[in-house]
Coordinates of C-alpha atoms in Angstrom, one line a residue:
R1 CA 91.0 7.7 -212.3
R2 CA 91.1 11.6 -210.6
Q3 CA 88.5 12.8 -213.0
E4 CA 86.1 10.3 -212.2
L5 CA 86.3 10.2 -208.6
C6 CA 85.5 14.0 -208.7
L7 CA 82.7 13.3 -210.9
D8 CA 81.1 10.8 -208.8
I9 CA 81.4 13.5 -205.7
H10 CA 80.0 16.6 -207.7
C11 CA 76.9 14.2 -208.6
K12 CA 76.6 13.2 -204.7
I13 CA 76.1 17.0 -203.9
L14 CA 74.1 17.8 -206.4
S15 CA 71.0 16.9 -204.1
N16 CA 71.6 20.2 -202.7
K17 CA 71.6 22.7 -205.4
I18 CA 73.2 26.1 -203.2
V19 CA 76.2 23.4 -202.2
A20 CA 76.3 22.3 -205.6
V21 CA 76.5 25.8 -207.2
I22 CA 79.0 27.1 -204.8
V23 CA 81.0 24.2 -204.6
D24 CA 81.6 24.2 -208.3
K25 CA 82.3 27.8 -208.8
M26 CA 85.3 27.0 -206.1
L27 CA 86.2 23.6 -208.4
I28 CA 86.9 25.3 -211.4
S29 CA 87.7 22.2 -212.4
C30 CA 88.5 19.1 -211.5
Y31 CA 91.9 18.7 -211.4
S32 CA 92.1 22.3 -209.6
F33 CA 90.2 20.6 -206.9
W34 CA 92.1 17.7 -206.9
H35 CA 95.3 19.2 -206.8
I36 CA 94.1 21.3 -203.7
L37 CA 92.4 18.3 -201.7
R38 CA 94.6 15.7 -203.3
Y39 CA 92.4 12.5 -201.5
S40 CA 88.6 11.8 -202.0
V41 CA 88.5 11.3 -198.0
I42 CA 89.3 14.7 -197.7
C43 CA 87.1 16.0 -200.4
F44 CA 84.0 14.2 -198.9
Q45 CA 85.1 15.9 -195.8
F46 CA 85.3 19.3 -197.2
I47 CA 81.8 18.5 -198.9
E48 CA 80.3 17.5 -195.7
L49 CA 81.8 20.9 -193.8
I50 CA 79.9 23.0 -196.3
N51 CA 77.1 21.0 -195.9
N52 CA 77.0 21.9 -192.3
Y53 CA 77.6 25.6 -192.5
F54 CA 74.5 25.8 -195.0
T55 CA 72.6 23.5 -192.8
D56 CA 73.6 25.6 -190.2
S57 CA 72.5 28.9 -191.7
Y58 CA 69.4 28.3 -192.5
E59 CA 68.1 26.6 -189.7

């Protein structure tokens, strides 16, 4: 079930290729990612944080 959630989140970030690549490199694997972040809420906040960072950087 954890792997399923992680893959779902990974798909959601694919709309922004730059973020997807960087997050993918940070992820290493879904299990590593969940070991660090633990909860889907934190996972979404983390992705939003990265999205905001790149939005600010390129505007």
